[in-house]
Amino acid sequence: MNLALPILVPALPALGAAAGLATGKRFPGLARPLAVLPVAVSAVLAVVVAVQLGTGQSLDAATRLTPTGGPDISLALHLDGFSVLISLLVGLVATLVQIYSTAYLKDDPRYPSYAALVSLFTAAMFLVVYSGDLIVLLVGWEIMGICSYFLIGHHWETEDARSASLKAFLVTKLGDVPFVFGIFALGADAGSFRVTDVLAAATEGRLGHPTLIALLLLGGVAGKSAQFPLHTWLPDAMAGPTPVSALIHAATMVAAGIYLVARLMPVFLLSAAALVVLAVMAAVTMVGSALCALAQDDLKRVLAYSTVGQLGYMAGALASGDRDSAVFYLVGHGVFKALLFLTAGVVIHAAHTNSISAMSRMPGLRKRVPDAYWAMGIGLVALMGLPPFTGFFSKESVFTAAEHAAHGEALTRGVGPASAVPEAAGWIVLVTACLTALLTAAYSTRMWLVAFHGRAAGEPAAAEAAAAPAAGAPYSPEIDEADPATAEPAAMRWPLWVLAVPAMGFGLLGLRDDWLPSLLDGGSLRPTVTTSVLGTGLALAGILIAYAAWRTAGARQAARPAAEGAPADPGRLLLGPVYRFAQHGFGVDRLYSALFVRPTAAAARLVNFLDREVVETYVRGAGTGANALGWLVRRAQNGNAQAYLNALLAGAVLLAVLVAVGS
């Protein structure tokens, strides 16, 4: 293979970003071509690289960047089935996001800088995926962090965007601190930062501190992939433009943590404690985020909590020792979650609101956005995991992995011994994954019914007019001021159907061992009868429960006067007393505020007081003393010779008296 091709994959978006930032203000007409073309060409090259590499092959190439006195830092490529598969996802989603953004942000004055940052974001993820050196991977990892800060805060005029961008940056950096130490410890134990050398050292058992290393790395994974307890930044990140949400949730940022664990799976298999920690982290994340999604009114926050939970599925598969099912789920989820966010952008563009309860009172919303209506339906069915959509196959692969791990037969697929995975990790993942499957179907059905079929069981139509946004509603930077009755632009419509195709059919690639499994570790990804019946049955039960709650809530609303309160929420009916807690993320943000934010703010105020009232007082006192001494000296130097002689005489007399007394 010509090494120029894989090098160009991350290089082209980076060059496009530099060109966009350099020419955006002077030549705004170049912003769109510079946004779309480099990323699109990079996506095509990623396909070429995947085809040339083939199945069951790998490519390693490196050149030393700098000697360090210890493990060298190399500019290295490490390509195998995992990296090329995820690069295809990154290229596809990033290209469609850039095309979609040309219409979604067509009147945004800061579009050139936005598009350049999206390209740089894409280049950083490509660098993480293709890198064969952990230090170079860390560079891409951190570039994604700063890009997310700027993109989430794109609408910096609003307080929500400013606080969300800062929160995302700080929370992910909190996880990156142990992550950096984990990389250093891993390089020191393996004697190299090269991925191939690290994997060889792990396979041969030459790592001296595998548990410590794995736990430190999990800190960064929890931050980037929004796992408990560092998950709180992701729902708030919805303050950014919707295409950015699609990119972050589908193909970059959150995917990086899962990919890293999959890439370094032999390291994690050396530590049973780390796998149990990962399983518990995934379990709490899955169930907690699904409950929160069931209580949200904001369309994007429902999808955000959904992403957190689905990432928990992937982390659970990794805790069960099966990286094939985790990456299978990662790619499938990336496709249908990008589809869901882009359709959400179309709906918001038409409805001029993010509130699903407000959408429920807009007559004919689904007729104004028919493409988004059907595409979102496809995405939600895939999310619920109903056959034959992609989510069914990827979800069943996770169930199968957890089931085998629970019985001491983990599907490590030759990466490590099956006995390395504790049975407890498998049981934790299996039980919570089943509960999450039920909740996922419930919140997906609730969102679909409330947003597009809001008048359940004869709810009064008079409420629609009261809740519909006024024609002169104030401008929100998140929503384009287009006529709500206008159909979505072509640039926002056809990317939905491009994503809908793999959302329906990608999972079928796992049915034959010589298709997708041959690109990974080679094990079977076919669902088993037991997990298929269990998973599908739970999803159908969740749909029926949510539908019954929606009908009941609609009937209760119909019995009340039209002007009395907001539409009844089936989520409130299902969650009961838990609803309020779930709506506010079970108070995790409030807890962090009490434990960390307020003490830090109080310490800052104390430091400010000490600096101003103590340190500056001494500084001012020193200056005042010098001024007083100068004043005295100036008073003594008055130019009167007689006064000088009198002072001299007085001094001489004083000295004489002192000498006499002393003798």
XYZ file of C-alpha atoms in Angstrom, residues 117-573:
457
model
C -13.310 23.543 13.345
C -15.495 20.644 12.165
C -12.769 19.712 9.667
C -10.098 19.920 12.370
C -12.306 17.815 14.651
C -12.551 15.200 11.902
C -8.794 15.236 11.292
C -8.150 14.705 15.013
C -10.413 11.658 15.119
C -8.726 10.212 12.039
C -5.401 10.735 13.818
C -6.644 8.847 16.882
C -7.911 5.974 14.731
C -4.845 5.620 12.506
C -2.126 6.405 15.030
C 0.348 3.674 15.907
C 1.921 5.671 18.766
C 0.121 6.494 21.997
C 1.663 9.965 22.326
C 0.549 10.935 18.822
C -2.848 9.446 19.620
C -2.920 11.693 22.685
C -2.378 14.730 20.437
C -5.492 13.894 18.423
C -7.343 13.118 21.651
C -6.640 16.608 23.038
C -7.303 18.412 19.757
C -10.789 16.925 19.811
C -11.239 18.321 23.299
C -10.441 21.895 22.295
C -12.519 21.616 19.099
C -15.512 20.446 21.115
C -15.072 23.469 23.403
C -15.258 25.916 20.511
C -18.024 24.102 18.624
C -20.314 23.585 21.615
C -19.864 27.265 22.406
C -20.433 28.352 18.807
C -23.449 30.443 19.863
C -21.455 32.162 22.599
C -24.068 34.939 22.791
C -26.181 32.614 24.945
C -25.313 31.756 28.536
C -26.214 28.077 27.974
C -23.676 27.690 25.176
C -20.897 29.391 27.123
C -21.430 27.344 30.263
C -21.897 24.087 28.305
C -18.649 24.527 26.374
C -16.722 25.290 29.539
C -18.292 22.347 31.346
C -17.493 19.948 28.507
C -13.884 21.117 28.440
C -13.321 20.906 32.203
C -15.098 17.579 32.776
C -13.297 15.836 29.930
C -9.988 17.306 31.086
C -10.696 15.961 34.551
C -10.673 12.503 33.001
C -7.666 13.285 30.818
C -5.373 13.867 33.826
C -5.300 10.202 34.935
C -5.427 9.189 31.277
C -2.110 10.924 30.550
C -0.474 9.269 33.551
C -1.878 5.940 32.380
C -0.259 6.362 28.966
C 3.065 7.265 30.568
C 2.873 4.263 32.894
C 1.948 1.983 30.014
C 4.859 3.243 27.913
C 7.251 2.825 30.824
C 6.146 -0.755 31.529
C 6.163 -1.760 27.857
C 9.362 0.148 27.068
C 7.644 1.793 24.097
C 4.704 3.986 23.152
C 4.190 2.056 19.899
C 0.808 0.312 19.870
C 2.263 -2.923 18.482
C 4.944 -3.030 21.190
C 2.409 -2.313 23.933
C 0.106 -5.082 22.705
C 3.025 -7.502 22.483
C 4.074 -6.662 26.042
C 0.518 -7.185 27.285
C 0.138 -10.489 25.464
C 3.431 -11.747 26.873
C 2.553 -10.573 30.401
C 5.425 -8.080 30.640
C 3.369 -5.225 32.099
C 4.211 -4.678 35.740
C 1.173 -2.630 36.781
C -1.763 -3.646 34.553
C -4.516 -2.792 37.063
C -3.157 0.668 37.800
C -2.674 1.380 34.091
C -6.152 0.159 33.151
C -7.850 2.191 35.882
C -5.956 5.344 34.925
C -6.916 4.887 31.287
C -10.549 4.410 32.283
C -10.523 7.951 33.660
C -9.995 9.325 30.170
C -12.501 6.876 28.714
C -15.155 7.994 31.226
C -14.547 11.612 30.258
C -14.421 11.316 26.494
C -17.125 8.654 26.181
C -19.385 10.273 28.797
C -19.572 7.363 31.216
C -20.551 7.663 34.861
C -19.363 9.631 36.801
C -18.042 11.992 34.072
C -21.141 11.827 31.849
C -22.739 15.116 32.847
C -21.155 17.245 30.127
C -22.817 15.478 27.207
C -26.496 16.426 27.761
C -25.511 20.065 28.336
C -23.460 20.002 25.128
C -26.770 20.120 23.252
C -26.459 23.911 23.461
C -24.207 23.642 20.400
C -25.485 23.481 16.812
C -27.315 20.246 16.013
C -24.851 19.089 13.303
C -22.079 19.330 15.900
C -24.153 17.135 18.196
C -24.441 14.577 15.400
C -20.679 14.594 14.866
C -19.800 14.323 18.566
C -22.371 11.624 19.331
C -21.801 9.488 16.263
C -18.255 9.508 14.950
C -15.842 11.532 17.097
C -15.197 12.406 20.739
C -17.435 9.849 22.468
C -16.333 7.102 20.071
C -12.672 7.718 20.917
C -12.848 6.254 24.418
C -14.560 3.055 23.292
C -12.112 2.681 20.417
C -9.138 3.094 22.752
C -10.271 0.303 25.089
C -10.961 -1.936 22.087
C -7.529 -1.160 20.671
C -5.798 -1.904 24.009
C -8.053 -4.825 24.974
C -5.128 -7.166 25.842
C -4.042 -4.644 28.486
C -7.479 -4.596 30.126
C -7.747 -8.388 30.046
C -4.773 -8.492 32.419
C -6.847 -6.878 35.164
C -10.052 -8.505 36.429
C -10.564 -5.570 38.807
C -10.519 -3.060 35.952
C -13.073 -5.114 34.009
C -15.422 -5.185 37.002
C -15.010 -1.429 37.435
C -15.781 -0.962 33.742
C -18.846 -3.219 34.055
C -20.200 -1.259 37.033
C -19.516 2.030 35.267
C -21.366 0.786 32.186
C -24.282 -0.571 34.246
C -24.888 2.661 36.155
C -24.537 4.657 32.943
C -26.962 2.486 30.970
C -29.807 2.423 33.459
C -29.399 5.949 34.815
C -29.222 7.625 31.409
C -32.230 5.649 30.114
C -34.313 6.827 33.072
C -33.176 10.397 32.467
C -34.082 10.150 28.772
C -37.591 9.075 29.731
C -38.068 12.320 31.682
C -36.651 14.907 29.228
C -38.775 17.356 27.276
C -35.966 18.693 25.080
C -35.705 16.588 21.905
C -31.923 16.813 21.752
C -31.462 16.013 25.435
C -33.473 12.809 24.976
C -31.059 11.809 22.223
C -28.076 12.927 24.308
C -29.018 10.728 27.253
C -29.702 7.979 24.735
C -26.122 8.277 23.482
C -24.792 8.042 27.024
C -26.759 4.823 27.537
C -25.757 3.299 24.214
C -22.110 4.005 24.976
C -22.754 2.075 28.164
C -23.725 -0.915 26.001
C -20.361 -0.673 24.235
C -18.472 -0.334 27.517
C -20.419 -3.339 28.800
C -19.344 -5.406 25.799
C -15.723 -4.446 26.493
C -16.141 -5.347 30.175
C -17.381 -8.751 28.954
C -14.124 -9.168 27.029
C -15.589 -8.918 23.522
C -14.222 -5.997 21.541
C -15.789 -7.223 18.286
C -19.324 -6.666 19.570
C -18.319 -3.301 21.063
C -16.960 -2.014 17.752
C -19.901 -3.557 15.876
C -22.238 -1.615 18.157
C -20.073 1.517 17.885
C -20.316 1.650 14.096
C -24.009 0.746 13.931
C -24.871 3.241 16.660
C -22.813 5.926 14.929
C -24.923 5.589 11.803
C -28.383 5.668 13.350
C -27.492 8.228 16.031
C -26.153 10.603 13.360
C -29.425 9.997 11.520
C -31.452 10.823 14.645
C -29.614 14.055 15.365
C -29.801 15.286 11.792
C -33.520 14.527 11.663
C -33.899 16.328 14.988
C -32.251 19.343 13.391
C -34.804 19.303 10.583
C -37.688 19.040 13.042
C -36.318 21.888 15.172
C -35.756 23.925 12.013
C -39.437 23.529 11.174
C -40.955 23.718 14.654
C -38.775 26.554 16.015
C -38.588 24.751 19.342
C -36.716 21.880 20.966
C -39.628 21.008 23.235
C -41.433 17.798 22.331
C -44.451 18.863 24.401
C -44.708 22.032 22.321
C -44.337 19.984 19.137
C -47.205 17.792 20.296
C -49.553 20.752 19.902
C -48.431 21.700 16.400
C -50.942 20.314 13.909
C -49.450 18.697 10.859
C -45.802 18.876 11.958
C -45.065 15.451 10.527
C -46.609 16.514 7.205
C -44.313 19.526 6.976
C -41.200 17.382 7.436
C -42.106 14.024 5.877
C -38.508 13.001 5.199
C -37.472 13.711 8.763
C -40.591 12.001 10.089
C -39.887 8.706 8.340
C -36.102 8.900 8.737
C -36.468 9.502 12.473
C -38.798 6.507 12.630
C -36.108 4.366 11.015
C -33.497 5.682 13.433
C -35.681 5.032 16.471
C -36.521 1.490 15.391
C -32.787 0.850 14.962
C -32.164 2.389 18.387
C -34.791 0.140 19.979
C -33.116 -2.888 18.407
C -35.984 -4.392 16.443
C -35.172 -6.820 13.611
C -33.981 -6.561 10.924
C -32.526 -3.110 11.626
C -28.887 -2.548 12.547
C -29.521 -2.004 16.236
C -31.016 -5.469 16.589
C -27.847 -7.271 15.481
C -25.427 -5.032 17.365
C -27.510 -5.168 20.564
C -27.784 -8.937 20.378
C -24.012 -9.207 19.980
C -23.624 -7.352 23.290
C -26.194 -9.610 24.948
C -24.385 -12.663 23.619
C -21.026 -11.386 24.873
C -22.430 -10.693 28.338
C -24.194 -14.056 28.476
C -21.008 -15.950 27.659
C -18.993 -13.901 30.159
C -21.591 -14.583 32.865
C -21.046 -18.319 32.351
C -17.246 -18.079 32.365
C -16.966 -18.461 28.586
C -16.102 -14.899 27.561
C -15.783 -14.291 23.819
C -12.276 -12.846 23.935
C -11.749 -14.196 20.394
C -8.081 -15.013 20.874
C -7.141 -11.620 22.297
C -6.813 -13.146 25.769
C -7.992 -16.120 27.837
C -11.725 -16.396 28.520
C -10.930 -16.922 32.200
C -9.551 -13.377 32.350
C -13.098 -11.967 32.421
C -14.839 -12.282 35.813
C -18.275 -13.854 35.707
C -19.534 -10.992 37.878
C -18.770 -8.523 35.092
C -20.850 -10.569 32.657
C -23.834 -10.782 35.010
C -23.732 -7.069 35.794
C -23.740 -6.187 32.110
C -26.378 -8.758 31.127
C -28.947 -7.751 33.759
C -28.578 -4.015 33.249
C -28.498 -4.370 29.461
C -31.872 -6.155 29.593
C -33.377 -3.394 31.733
C -31.893 -0.755 29.432
C -33.406 -2.449 26.373
C -36.852 -2.093 27.960
C -36.256 1.561 28.896
C -34.751 2.419 25.501
C -37.848 1.216 23.681
C -40.024 3.114 26.164
C -38.338 6.513 25.835
C -37.986 6.169 22.061
C -41.700 5.413 21.708
C -42.623 8.228 24.084
C -40.559 10.757 22.129
C -42.022 9.639 18.800
C -45.625 9.674 19.964
C -45.497 12.926 21.900
C -43.591 14.864 19.229
C -45.512 13.710 16.156
C -48.773 12.243 17.461
C -49.349 14.442 20.464
C -53.174 14.465 20.578
C -53.727 11.074 22.138
C -57.174 9.813 23.042
C -59.049 12.938 22.055
C -56.840 15.616 23.625
C -58.492 18.998 22.924
C -57.336 20.602 19.700
C -57.767 24.054 21.249
C -54.552 23.543 23.171
C -52.587 23.454 19.920
C -53.033 27.101 19.165
C -52.146 28.105 22.703
C -48.822 26.283 22.639
C -47.803 26.931 19.032
C -44.947 29.463 18.722
C -46.044 32.937 17.760
C -45.093 34.309 14.378
C -42.964 36.967 16.031
C -41.193 34.632 18.432
C -37.720 35.846 19.433
C -34.771 34.596 17.433
C -32.752 31.725 18.827
C -29.302 31.156 17.283
C -29.934 27.406 17.367
C -32.902 27.740 15.009
C -32.820 29.244 11.572
C -35.489 31.867 10.939
C -36.962 30.007 8.027
C -40.678 29.719 7.432
C -41.861 26.714 9.472
C -44.104 25.673 6.633
C -41.185 25.404 4.218
C -39.929 21.903 3.485
C -36.399 21.106 4.565
C -33.651 22.080 2.076
C -32.186 19.363 -0.117
C -28.808 19.597 1.657
C -30.585 18.748 4.902
C -32.860 16.110 3.386
C -30.807 13.700 1.313
C -28.105 13.056 3.984
C -30.905 11.557 6.054
C -31.600 8.887 3.462
C -27.901 8.203 2.943
C -27.697 7.363 6.658
C -31.037 5.543 6.681
C -29.695 2.834 4.350
C -26.927 1.550 6.684
C -29.229 2.128 9.678
C -31.473 -0.522 8.136
C -28.888 -2.843 6.588
C -25.443 -2.577 8.206
C -26.248 -5.200 10.819
C -26.721 -7.819 8.115
C -22.960 -7.696 7.490
C -22.447 -9.568 10.738
C -24.451 -12.611 9.685
C -21.657 -14.261 7.710
C -18.239 -14.903 9.180
C -16.509 -13.958 5.928
C -18.087 -10.481 5.926
C -17.722 -8.082 8.849
C -16.265 -10.599 11.368
C -13.344 -11.265 9.008
C -12.456 -7.572 9.244
C -12.298 -7.816 13.047
C -11.048 -10.703 15.192
C -12.893 -13.321 13.166
C -15.454 -14.535 15.678
C -19.143 -14.924 14.895
C -21.463 -11.939 15.330
C -24.670 -13.852 14.640
C -27.363 -13.452 17.294
C -28.404 -16.478 19.316
C -32.000 -17.578 19.741
C -32.052 -16.926 23.497
C -30.749 -13.366 23.379
C -32.783 -12.559 20.256
C -36.031 -13.562 21.923
C -35.052 -11.830 25.152
C -33.926 -8.578 23.549
C -36.787 -8.331 21.070
C -39.348 -9.236 23.708
C -38.065 -6.531 26.043
C -38.117 -3.948 23.244
C -41.699 -4.839 22.311
C -42.707 -4.699 25.968
C -41.176 -1.241 26.243
C -43.095 -0.067 23.189
C -46.398 -1.392 24.518
C -45.836 0.077 27.981
C -44.989 3.506 26.553
C -47.968 3.391 24.194
C -50.335 2.484 27.028
C -48.921 5.301 29.164
C -49.341 7.738 26.263
C -52.963 6.738 25.805
C -53.624 7.044 29.526
C -51.924 10.425 29.720
C -53.914 11.641 26.721
C -57.160 10.508 28.283
C -56.339 12.347 31.493
C -55.476 15.472 29.532
C -58.754 15.270 27.628
C -60.656 15.197 30.903
C -59.109 18.501 31.983
C -59.921 22.004 30.672
C -57.907 22.906 27.566
C -56.131 25.797 29.248
C -55.123 23.851 32.329
C -51.417 23.169 32.322
C -49.078 21.501 29.846
C -49.888 18.299 27.937
C -49.799 15.158 30.051
C -46.437 13.400 29.828
C -46.386 9.594 29.637
C -42.866 9.719 31.054
C -44.206 11.285 34.246
C -46.808 8.541 34.443
